Amino acid sequence: MCGIFGIVLKDEGTPVCAEAVERCADALAHRGPDARGLYIDQSVAFAHRRLSIVDAHSRANQPYRDDNTGVVVTYNGEIFNYREIKAELRDMGFSFSTASDTEVLILSYIAWGKSFLNRLDGMFAFALFDPRNSLALIARDRLGVKPLYYTICDVGLLFASQPNALIRWPGVMRGPDIIGALSFLSYRAVVGARTLFAGISKLEPGHLLEITNGRHTLERWWNLSERISRSKPDYSDIRRLFGSAVERQLVANVPVAALLSGGLDSSILAYEASARSQIRPICYTGKVETADYDETAYAMEVAAEFGLTHRVVPIGEPSDIYAVSELVRLRGHPLGMHNEIAMFTLAKAISKEHKVVLTGEGADEIFAGYSRLFRTPYDYNRSKIIAALPRALAQVARRRLGLDVHCSQLQFFLARYSYFPTDEIRSLAIDGRIRKEHEMALFDHFSTQFAEAGGDFFSKISYVLVSTHLPALLEMVDNTTMAAGLEARVPYTDHQLVTAAMAMPGSQRLRWRAPIASVQALWHPVASFSERLDVSKFPLRREYRSVLPRSVLSRKKMGFPLPLGQWAVGEGATEYRRLLFDKDSPLGDLFDPAALRRWFEEGQRNPSDSFGRKFWLLANLGIFFNEVFS
C-alpha cells in the first residue's frame, strides 16, 4: 500500500521541476511513510511514497524500472497471486532481482501486454510507461479497492492516489465541482467519474487509460455484468471462494491484524483467518461508552471461540469537530459516514503494531445485507397492488406504508436510496441550472447502471450497490486507514466471490424466515419487519452456521452510537451549526442562507435521525470546503 503521483507529458522533452513533483507527492506522505522515490525522463515523471509490506528491502522501492526494457512503474496495492504468476514467468525464462509483487507486475506486462490485467488477482492502481513504443497505461482494479484520480493540464495528464496531491501542481484548478458536491449530499458519494474537485476525474473501477503521443483513450478492461452472466454458483462455492480469498490476502512479510465487531461478516472473516494462517491475526474492536451500542462482548466471544488474541480500543467522541477536520484534510474528502472517526481511531491504534488489517466491507452489498434497500422490489410490488385498490383504501395503505404508487422502478429505488432527497436539495440550492444538471447527471448514471445490470429489480439494485455504493465505501476505508499508515484488505471484494454471489437470485440471498412471513409483512413498513421476518446474507449464515457462535447468527445489526437528530440540535453540534449559518459560511455560494436556516428550524421541531444525517452531510461538506479550498 502506497501513495502514487505522476505526469505523462504531452510533449516529449518538456522540462519538469522535480521539486514540484515532490511537493505533490508529499501530500500523500501519510500513505507511505517508509520510503520515497522519484523517476523523471523525457516522457514521464513518476513519484512514490511507500508502505513496505512485501519485500521491505530498498531494492523493491518505487518507481521501479526494468533494466532490460526501460519499462517503469509506480504502483499502489497488492497482487495476491504474485507468487503463482512469478512461477509462470520463470518458466518463460524471466529472472527476478527482488521478491516484490511490483517486479511481477512489470514483467507480466512485458510478457503479455495490457492483457496481463486479466491475470491479476489483487487490489491495485498503477501507472506504467513503456519507452519502446511511448505507451503509458494507467489502470485500476476491478472493484475499486484502490483509488486513482487524474486531470489534464498544459503539460499533460496528471494522476494521483488522492485529488489533494493533484491540486498542488501549478496550474491545476483549485475549486469545487458543484455537481459533485450535490451528489455527495444525495448519496454520501460522488457517482460516476466525477469528483468533488473541478476538472479532476476518478478512474472508475475496472477501467484503463491508454496514452500515446499526448492523446489518451479510456477503456473498460473488466465488466461486472458480463462476468455475472457467466457464473452458475452453488452455496458451497461461497465458502470455498471466501476461504481462498482470505488465505491469499493473508500473504505479507509483516503481521496481519483483523477488525472484529462480533457481527456476522467480521466473525466469518476471523474464523477463516484463524483457520488459514500459521500466525493467527490479532483482532481489534472499537469500544464506545454507550452500553446499548457496545459490541465488545460479542467480539470477545468470537475471539475466544477461535483462539484469537483480542484487543479493545476505546473510541472517543465521534463528532469532535477537530478530529473530523483532521481526517477530512488527510482524506481530501468530507466524511459521509459518522463512523469514520471510529475507523480512524482504530486504524491509528492498529498501525502502532501492524501495517495490514483485514476488514469485512463488501458483504452487505453482495449478499443483500441492507434489507431496507433490498426489499425495495417487495415494496414496489405492494405499491402496484395499492394503486389498484379503491381510492379511500389506497390512501390508508399509502399513509401506513409510506409508498409512492406512481413511479418507475428506478425512481422508486432512488427515492429510498437517497440520503438527501432531490426536492430538498432543490429548495436549498441557489443556482437553478446547477440543480437541474445535478438531477440529470444522477438519473443518467443510475439509468445506465440499471440497463447494464439487466435481470429483475433485485438484480438491478444489487448491481448499483456494488458498482456505485461499494467503491465509495472502499475509498472511505482506504483513505481512512491510510491516513494512519495502515493497509486495509477486503476479502469480501474478491472478484470471483463477488461474481458468484451476484449470480445468485435474490431469493437465495435474502430469505423470508417462514413461508407465511411475506404475507405477514404485507401491512407493515420495511423498517418494522426487516430482520424480524426476513434473513439477510443467507448464503453466509447457511455455510458458516456450524462454526459460528449462536449469538452471532441471531444478533441484529447494531446502529451507530450517536442519535444524530438530537446531536444536530444539541450542544455537541454548536461548531457545526456555526459553520453552516455564519455569514461567512463556506456553503454560502451554494445554498440560500435563509432557506438553509428555515430547513434547519423545521427539522429542529422533530429532530429525527434522518434530519441528523442530512445535517452531518451538510456540515462535513462545509468542513471540506474550508480545509481544502480556503
XYZ file of C-alpha atoms in Angstrom:
630
model
C 0.000 0.000 0.000
C 1.406 3.340 -1.031
C 0.726 6.749 -2.489
C 1.470 7.459 -6.146
C 1.688 10.639 -8.205
C 2.865 11.276 -11.731
C 2.719 13.067 -15.040
C 2.574 11.663 -18.544
C 3.933 14.532 -20.613
C 2.003 15.798 -23.604
C 5.198 16.773 -25.438
C 8.326 14.690 -25.029
C 11.196 16.628 -23.521
C 9.070 19.170 -21.673
C 11.139 20.224 -18.648
C 9.665 19.054 -15.340
C 10.506 20.600 -11.986
C 11.488 17.776 -9.635
C 10.655 19.916 -6.600
C 7.109 20.472 -7.892
C 6.642 16.714 -8.374
C 7.946 16.022 -4.864
C 5.654 18.674 -3.407
C 2.614 16.951 -4.927
C 3.767 13.532 -3.734
C 4.318 14.905 -0.239
C 0.546 15.379 0.029
C 0.477 11.557 0.128
C 3.255 11.107 2.696
C 0.837 9.603 5.243
C 0.097 6.788 2.782
C 3.748 5.748 2.509
C 5.986 6.648 5.442
C 8.704 4.022 4.772
C 10.360 5.286 1.576
C 10.106 7.933 -1.133
C 11.115 7.700 -4.768
C 11.225 9.832 -7.916
C 11.757 8.997 -11.594
C 11.883 11.625 -14.355
C 12.759 11.159 -18.017
C 11.803 12.736 -21.346
C 8.255 11.347 -21.252
C 7.093 10.869 -17.665
C 7.628 11.963 -14.089
C 6.636 9.331 -11.503
C 6.746 9.704 -7.706
C 6.073 7.191 -4.957
C 5.551 7.088 -1.197
C 5.967 3.530 0.108
C 4.443 1.476 2.914
C 6.645 -1.659 2.859
C 4.694 -4.925 3.137
C 6.071 -7.404 0.568
C 9.899 -7.378 0.248
C 10.728 -4.456 2.533
C 14.257 -4.194 1.055
C 15.179 -0.913 -0.628
C 15.765 -2.774 -3.919
C 11.964 -3.027 -4.202
C 11.419 0.719 -3.759
C 9.500 2.561 -6.435
C 9.199 3.895 -9.047
C 10.587 0.604 -10.307
C 12.340 0.293 -13.677
C 13.130 -2.848 -15.637
C 16.728 -2.520 -16.858
C 16.234 -4.718 -19.929
C 13.314 -2.833 -21.468
C 13.260 0.507 -19.655
C 9.614 -0.048 -18.635
C 8.914 1.885 -15.426
C 6.002 1.683 -12.976
C 4.643 3.428 -9.913
C 2.118 1.235 -8.186
C -0.175 1.146 -5.163
C -1.697 -2.071 -3.844
C -1.064 -5.787 -3.634
C -1.110 -8.612 -6.182
C -2.284 -11.561 -4.115
C -1.397 -14.204 -6.715
C 2.032 -12.765 -7.498
C 3.805 -15.971 -6.477
C 1.828 -18.059 -8.985
C 2.433 -15.508 -11.759
C 6.114 -15.340 -10.818
C 6.444 -19.112 -11.237
C 4.796 -18.891 -14.657
C 7.146 -16.092 -15.713
C 10.159 -18.073 -14.509
C 9.053 -20.974 -16.704
C 9.012 -18.497 -19.609
C 12.647 -17.558 -18.918
C 12.270 -14.376 -16.881
C 14.618 -13.776 -13.937
C 13.966 -11.650 -10.862
C 16.112 -9.316 -8.783
C 13.564 -8.692 -5.996
C 10.958 -10.626 -4.037
C 8.317 -7.942 -4.613
C 4.987 -8.087 -6.407
C 5.964 -4.842 -8.181
C 8.558 -6.646 -10.292
C 5.995 -9.357 -11.060
C 3.562 -6.689 -12.257
C 6.077 -5.051 -14.593
C 7.350 -8.343 -16.055
C 3.768 -9.551 -16.535
C 3.149 -6.518 -18.727
C 6.365 -7.214 -20.657
C 5.290 -10.833 -21.166
C 1.624 -10.385 -22.095
C 0.974 -6.714 -22.877
C -2.049 -4.990 -21.399
C -3.994 -8.272 -21.320
C -1.890 -9.092 -18.237
C -4.522 -7.230 -16.212
C -6.844 -10.214 -16.518
C -4.249 -12.421 -14.798
C -4.006 -10.225 -11.705
C -5.833 -11.119 -8.523
C -5.457 -8.125 -6.291
C -6.197 -4.566 -5.320
C -4.217 -2.067 -7.338
C -3.854 1.289 -9.017
C -0.769 1.911 -11.118
C 0.834 3.884 -13.924
C 3.268 2.209 -16.291
C 5.358 3.669 -19.114
C 6.905 1.656 -21.934
C 9.616 3.672 -23.776
C 9.795 1.075 -26.575
C 6.505 2.325 -28.017
C 5.960 5.519 -25.967
C 2.903 3.938 -24.342
C 1.591 4.799 -20.878
C -1.029 2.672 -19.118
C -2.899 3.817 -16.025
C -5.192 1.181 -14.512
C -7.415 0.495 -11.527
C -8.554 -2.821 -10.019
C -11.885 -4.481 -10.761
C -13.973 -3.416 -7.751
C -12.246 -0.129 -6.891
C -10.400 -1.115 -3.716
C -7.505 1.211 -4.613
C -8.316 4.808 -5.593
C -6.915 6.726 -8.568
C -7.622 10.233 -9.884
C -6.455 12.191 -12.900
C -6.646 15.577 -14.576
C -5.436 17.179 -17.801
C -3.288 20.307 -17.705
C -0.922 22.178 -20.019
C 1.997 19.754 -19.507
C -0.008 16.555 -19.891
C -2.029 14.072 -17.855
C -1.525 14.053 -14.082
C -2.598 11.169 -11.823
C -2.540 10.515 -8.072
C -3.912 8.326 -5.304
C -5.814 11.322 -3.909
C -7.014 14.577 -5.506
C -5.313 16.753 -2.885
C -1.980 15.798 -4.485
C -3.162 16.942 -7.921
C -4.251 20.410 -6.821
C -0.716 21.128 -5.605
C 0.517 21.143 -9.203
C 0.963 24.669 -10.620
C -1.866 25.487 -12.993
C -4.322 22.831 -11.800
C -7.605 24.463 -10.846
C -8.282 24.532 -7.107
C -12.045 24.694 -6.738
C -15.098 22.548 -6.026
C -17.231 20.709 -8.543
C -20.705 21.845 -7.502
C -22.460 18.931 -9.226
C -20.128 16.613 -7.348
C -20.931 18.381 -4.070
C -24.672 17.902 -4.587
C -24.070 14.251 -5.500
C -22.238 13.815 -2.189
C -25.267 15.146 -0.328
C -27.592 12.799 -2.192
C -25.614 9.575 -1.867
C -22.675 10.277 0.502
C -20.510 9.823 -2.588
C -19.872 11.407 -5.957
C -21.248 8.956 -8.508
C -19.536 8.040 -11.747
C -16.214 9.544 -12.824
C -16.974 12.936 -11.324
C -15.301 14.136 -8.092
C -15.625 16.985 -5.603
C -12.803 18.792 -7.435
C -13.478 20.796 -10.598
C -11.559 19.365 -13.543
C -10.453 16.208 -11.703
C -11.906 12.796 -12.575
C -11.720 9.450 -10.852
C -10.595 6.465 -12.856
C -13.545 4.162 -12.303
C -13.118 0.540 -11.159
C -12.109 -1.883 -13.899
C -11.015 0.943 -16.211
C -7.790 1.700 -18.041
C -6.284 4.877 -19.515
C -4.006 4.353 -22.512
C -1.840 7.319 -23.512
C 0.223 7.649 -26.687
C 1.582 10.802 -28.331
C -0.165 13.032 -25.807
C -3.600 11.536 -26.514
C -5.496 9.352 -24.082
C -8.263 6.810 -24.514
C -10.395 5.337 -21.753
C -11.496 1.728 -21.852
C -13.194 -0.742 -19.572
C -10.976 -3.763 -19.077
C -13.327 -5.625 -16.665
C -17.117 -5.623 -16.833
C -19.013 -6.952 -13.819
C -22.299 -7.513 -15.662
C -20.608 -9.760 -18.244
C -18.952 -11.853 -15.539
C -22.175 -12.334 -13.573
C -23.948 -13.794 -16.591
C -21.259 -16.488 -16.932
C -21.390 -17.630 -13.311
C -23.536 -20.538 -12.055
C -22.756 -20.701 -8.336
C -23.702 -23.125 -5.620
C -23.969 -22.327 -1.892
C -20.829 -24.368 -1.220
C -18.917 -22.225 -3.720
C -19.346 -19.242 -1.414
C -17.435 -20.758 1.487
C -14.733 -22.140 -0.795
C -14.234 -18.833 -2.607
C -14.223 -16.713 0.523
C -11.836 -19.011 2.373
C -9.492 -18.952 -0.597
C -9.678 -15.146 -0.777
C -8.778 -14.799 2.905
C -5.869 -17.215 2.523
C -4.430 -15.257 -0.416
C -4.903 -11.920 1.329
C -3.003 -13.084 4.406
C 0.200 -13.066 2.318
C 2.610 -10.442 3.700
C 6.081 -10.138 5.164
C 4.579 -8.366 8.178
C 1.957 -9.477 10.751
C -1.678 -9.090 9.668
C -4.422 -7.837 12.004
C -8.218 -8.070 11.654
C -11.149 -5.863 12.610
C -13.729 -7.740 14.679
C -17.113 -6.341 15.680
C -18.682 -9.680 16.570
C -21.144 -9.271 13.709
C -21.658 -11.897 11.018
C -19.197 -10.594 8.409
C -16.237 -9.900 10.690
C -16.785 -13.130 12.660
C -16.643 -15.226 9.491
C -13.523 -13.314 8.496
C -11.966 -14.031 11.913
C -12.802 -17.734 11.576
C -11.232 -18.058 8.126
C -8.158 -16.038 9.136
C -7.625 -18.194 12.220
C -8.038 -21.399 10.219
C -5.751 -20.423 7.343
C -2.849 -18.558 8.954
C 0.156 -20.066 10.730
C 0.484 -16.816 12.682
C -3.030 -16.069 13.857
C -4.043 -12.432 13.428
C -4.634 -10.154 16.389
C -8.226 -8.869 16.371
C -9.218 -5.312 17.242
C -12.586 -3.972 18.368
C -13.636 -0.384 18.992
C -15.413 0.208 22.310
C -17.899 3.047 22.735
C -19.188 4.234 26.077
C -22.883 3.781 25.252
C -23.863 0.359 26.624
C -26.651 -0.213 24.084
C -24.125 0.069 21.254
C -21.134 -1.710 22.795
C -20.126 -4.714 20.665
C -17.114 -5.829 22.682
C -18.912 -8.725 24.421
C -19.835 -10.257 21.043
C -16.315 -9.727 19.719
C -14.725 -11.252 22.830
C -16.906 -14.349 22.475
C -15.859 -14.798 18.840
C -12.161 -14.244 19.593
C -12.309 -16.803 22.409
C -14.143 -19.303 20.187
C -11.378 -19.157 17.571
C -8.436 -18.763 19.965
C -7.514 -15.274 18.762
C -5.723 -12.549 20.677
C -8.199 -9.709 21.120
C -7.582 -6.033 21.827
C -10.158 -3.381 22.636
C -9.618 0.233 21.567
C -11.607 2.994 23.321
C -13.445 5.211 20.831
C -13.847 8.842 21.818
C -16.482 11.371 20.792
C -17.287 10.515 17.143
C -18.387 14.060 16.288
C -15.392 16.023 17.624
C -15.021 18.750 15.001
C -11.239 18.940 15.297
C -10.851 15.191 14.742
C -13.309 15.374 11.843
C -11.407 18.295 10.299
C -8.089 16.443 10.582
C -9.456 13.379 8.816
C -11.175 15.467 6.122
C -7.846 17.189 5.433
C -5.928 13.889 5.224
C -8.574 12.185 3.111
C -9.258 15.176 0.887
C -12.928 14.283 1.189
C -15.828 15.070 3.554
C -16.954 12.318 5.897
C -20.128 10.788 4.535
C -20.483 8.392 7.459
C -20.347 9.310 11.117
C -18.401 6.141 11.998
C -15.311 7.218 10.069
C -13.733 8.793 13.140
C -14.128 5.445 14.915
C -12.413 3.736 11.962
C -9.606 6.334 12.066
C -9.139 5.850 15.821
C -8.920 2.084 15.343
C -6.504 2.467 12.423
C -4.154 4.665 14.453
C -4.136 2.124 17.286
C -3.567 -0.850 14.968
C -0.795 0.897 12.998
C 1.386 1.033 16.122
C 1.996 -2.715 15.731
C 0.734 -3.654 12.271
C 0.847 -2.487 8.677
C -2.021 -4.640 7.361
C -5.576 -5.200 8.600
C -8.368 -7.385 7.204
C -11.825 -5.781 7.147
C -15.333 -7.014 6.340
C -16.581 -4.419 3.839
C -18.402 -5.762 0.791
C -20.516 -8.496 2.375
C -23.612 -6.297 2.726
C -23.514 -5.264 -0.925
C -23.012 -8.695 -2.483
C -25.097 -10.791 -0.055
C -28.050 -8.387 0.425
C -27.252 -7.174 3.910
C -29.170 -3.914 3.546
C -32.674 -5.314 3.975
C -34.381 -1.926 3.702
C -32.866 -1.414 0.252
C -33.060 -4.992 -0.956
C -36.759 -5.210 -0.001
C -37.458 -2.351 -2.439
C -38.828 -4.810 -5.063
C -41.260 -6.153 -2.446
C -42.410 -2.611 -1.699
C -42.622 -1.761 -5.382
C -44.933 -4.718 -5.946
C -47.009 -3.615 -2.946
C -47.262 -0.133 -4.454
C -48.742 -1.619 -7.627
C -51.312 -3.514 -5.573
C -52.188 -0.313 -3.705
C -52.626 1.540 -6.997
C -55.372 -0.933 -7.950
C -57.308 -0.502 -4.683
C -60.334 1.778 -4.236
C -59.145 5.345 -3.591
C -60.042 5.529 0.120
C -58.379 2.213 0.930
C -55.363 3.111 -1.214
C -54.864 6.353 0.742
C -54.903 4.471 4.050
C -52.384 1.928 2.722
C -50.098 4.622 1.345
C -50.065 6.516 4.635
C -49.367 3.376 6.644
C -46.648 2.024 4.379
C -45.238 5.299 3.029
C -45.211 4.073 -0.561
C -45.347 6.112 -3.769
C -47.591 4.338 -6.262
C -46.879 6.336 -9.418
C -43.240 5.974 -10.447
C -40.801 3.721 -12.291
C -38.586 1.105 -10.670
C -35.613 3.465 -10.898
C -37.474 6.410 -9.358
C -38.824 4.163 -6.613
C -35.338 2.881 -5.765
C -33.645 6.295 -5.857
C -36.261 7.763 -3.526
C -35.302 5.122 -0.962
C -31.554 5.113 -1.640
C -31.061 8.878 -1.445
C -29.890 10.346 1.863
C -30.851 13.875 0.860
C -33.877 13.870 -1.480
C -33.549 15.970 -4.617
C -36.624 18.046 -3.758
C -34.961 19.158 -0.506
C -31.729 19.997 -2.308
C -33.811 21.872 -4.879
C -35.318 24.006 -2.120
C -31.863 24.920 -0.757
C -29.548 25.319 -3.754
C -29.244 28.785 -5.268
C -28.440 28.042 -8.916
C -31.410 26.500 -10.740
C -29.293 25.461 -13.723
C -26.879 23.590 -11.446
C -29.787 21.890 -9.667
C -31.192 20.634 -12.937
C -27.801 19.461 -14.196
C -27.274 17.600 -10.911
C -30.592 15.769 -11.200
C -29.969 14.850 -14.839
C -26.456 13.579 -14.075
C -27.744 11.329 -11.303
C -30.618 9.996 -13.387
C -28.315 9.274 -16.345
C -25.801 7.461 -14.131
C -28.314 5.183 -12.436
C -30.314 4.601 -15.630
C -27.142 3.328 -17.277
C -26.411 1.014 -14.355
C -29.949 -0.383 -14.357
C -29.614 -1.075 -18.092
C -26.202 -2.736 -17.674
C -27.466 -4.942 -14.864
C -30.393 -6.461 -16.702
C -32.408 -9.096 -14.873
C -35.068 -8.429 -12.269
C -35.446 -5.433 -9.943
C -33.420 -7.117 -7.178
C -30.523 -7.734 -9.583
C -30.542 -4.094 -10.652
C -30.345 -2.898 -7.038
C -27.547 -5.340 -6.284
C -25.610 -4.121 -9.312
C -25.977 -0.459 -8.331
C -24.803 -1.126 -4.787
C -21.706 -2.993 -5.967
C -20.928 -0.564 -8.795
C -21.663 2.742 -7.030
C -22.096 2.274 -3.273
C -19.249 -0.191 -2.702
C -16.463 1.793 -4.459
C -17.355 4.827 -2.330
C -17.253 2.690 0.811
C -13.917 1.183 -0.218
C -12.481 4.626 -0.887
C -13.501 5.646 2.630
C -11.848 2.565 4.134
C -8.687 3.008 2.068
C -8.214 6.707 2.752
C -9.174 6.465 6.421
C -6.807 3.595 7.193
C -4.040 5.015 5.016
C -4.339 8.305 6.895
C -2.828 6.257 9.736
C -0.301 4.399 7.533
C -2.292 1.145 7.610
C -3.216 -1.053 4.638
C -6.784 -2.402 4.660
C -7.534 -5.607 2.762
C -11.119 -6.556 1.986
C -11.540 -10.276 1.148
C -15.292 -9.942 0.502
C -14.396 -7.929 -2.618
C -12.544 -10.836 -4.209
C -13.805 -10.656 -7.789
C -14.573 -14.369 -8.074
C -16.604 -14.266 -4.861
C -18.443 -11.129 -5.989
C -19.464 -12.565 -9.354
C -20.581 -15.836 -7.748
C -22.641 -14.101 -5.062
C -24.280 -11.713 -7.506
C -25.234 -14.523 -9.848
C -27.420 -15.940 -7.071
C -31.089 -14.941 -7.323
C -32.416 -12.580 -4.694
C -34.441 -15.330 -3.035
C -31.202 -17.153 -2.197
C -29.525 -14.103 -0.678
C -32.431 -12.516 1.235
C -34.870 -15.121 2.590
C -38.156 -14.969 4.462
C -37.947 -16.633 7.888
C -41.016 -18.729 7.078
C -43.321 -19.228 4.064
C -46.018 -17.144 5.781
C -43.628 -14.255 6.543
C -44.101 -12.495 3.204
C -47.847 -12.369 3.884
C -47.351 -11.225 7.489
C -45.165 -8.377 6.209
C -47.754 -7.049 3.761
C -49.283 -4.484 6.137
C -46.023 -3.323 7.740
C -43.332 -0.848 6.639
C -39.985 -2.463 5.831
C -38.302 -0.870 8.855
C -40.659 -2.713 11.195
C -40.194 -6.219 9.754
C -36.602 -6.178 8.492
C -34.517 -8.801 10.380
C -37.701 -9.903 12.204
C -39.453 -11.602 9.306
C -36.558 -11.969 6.882
C -32.969 -13.267 6.913
C -30.243 -11.294 5.163
C -26.952 -12.692 3.828
C -28.426 -16.190 3.840
C -25.543 -17.906 1.968
C -23.070 -16.800 4.645
C -25.345 -17.859 7.506
C -26.011 -21.221 5.879
C -22.390 -22.073 5.095
C -20.898 -20.932 8.417
C -23.644 -21.861 10.884
C -21.687 -24.901 12.072
C -18.651 -22.864 13.180
C -20.060 -19.557 14.451
C -21.390 -18.909 17.965
C -25.194 -18.887 18.021
C -25.152 -15.296 19.306
C -23.501 -14.146 16.072
C -26.088 -15.849 13.884
C -29.037 -14.427 15.825
C -27.910 -10.861 16.619
C -29.310 -7.906 14.719
C -27.377 -5.133 13.046
C -26.291 -2.509 15.538
C -26.795 1.162 14.755
C -24.309 3.945 15.365
C -23.999 5.141 18.993
C -24.913 8.746 18.288
C -28.591 9.755 17.907
C -27.867 12.162 15.084
C -31.106 14.116 15.236
C -30.684 15.009 18.903
C -26.991 15.662 18.367
C -27.632 18.085 15.487
C -29.731 20.385 17.693
C -27.699 19.923 20.897
C -24.564 21.482 22.345
C -22.266 18.920 20.715
C -23.012 20.348 17.262
C -22.590 24.045 18.114
C -19.441 24.449 15.990
C -21.072 22.590 13.107
C -24.107 24.897 13.174
C -21.842 27.927 13.247
C -20.113 26.583 10.152
C -23.434 26.446 8.300
C -25.107 29.621 9.495
C -22.383 32.237 9.997
C -22.384 34.977 7.383
C -19.025 33.733 6.043
C -20.200 30.106 5.765
C -18.205 28.159 3.142
C -21.543 26.945 1.739
C -22.888 30.470 1.258
C -22.358 30.440 -2.511
C -24.047 27.068 -2.904
C -27.122 27.333 -0.674
C -29.583 30.110 0.082
C -28.769 31.052 3.719
C -32.400 31.884 4.543
C -33.673 28.626 3.016
C -30.985 26.671 4.866
C -31.988 28.216 8.183
C -35.686 27.503 7.526
C -34.787 23.901 6.707
C -32.901 23.558 9.993
C -35.622 25.194 12.088
C -38.237 22.880 10.597
C -36.100 19.818 11.341
C -35.371 21.118 14.828
C -39.026 20.726 15.808
C -38.780 16.944 15.455
C -35.077 16.084 15.124
C -35.148 12.633 13.519
C -32.022 10.670 12.672
C -32.800 11.280 9.000
C -32.612 15.023 9.655
C -29.395 14.466 11.643
C -27.789 12.553 8.770
C -28.562 15.391 6.367
C -27.150 17.924 8.816
C -23.991 15.803 9.153
C -23.540 15.719 5.361
C -24.049 19.473 5.002
C -21.664 20.283 7.844
C -18.997 17.936 6.505
C -19.260 19.495 3.085
C -18.630 22.844 4.768
C -15.606 21.463 6.635
C -14.276 20.046 3.365
C -14.620 23.402 1.582
C -12.772 25.084 4.453
C -9.973 22.536 4.742
C -9.283 22.030 1.037
C -10.282 25.182 -0.817
C -9.796 28.013 1.691
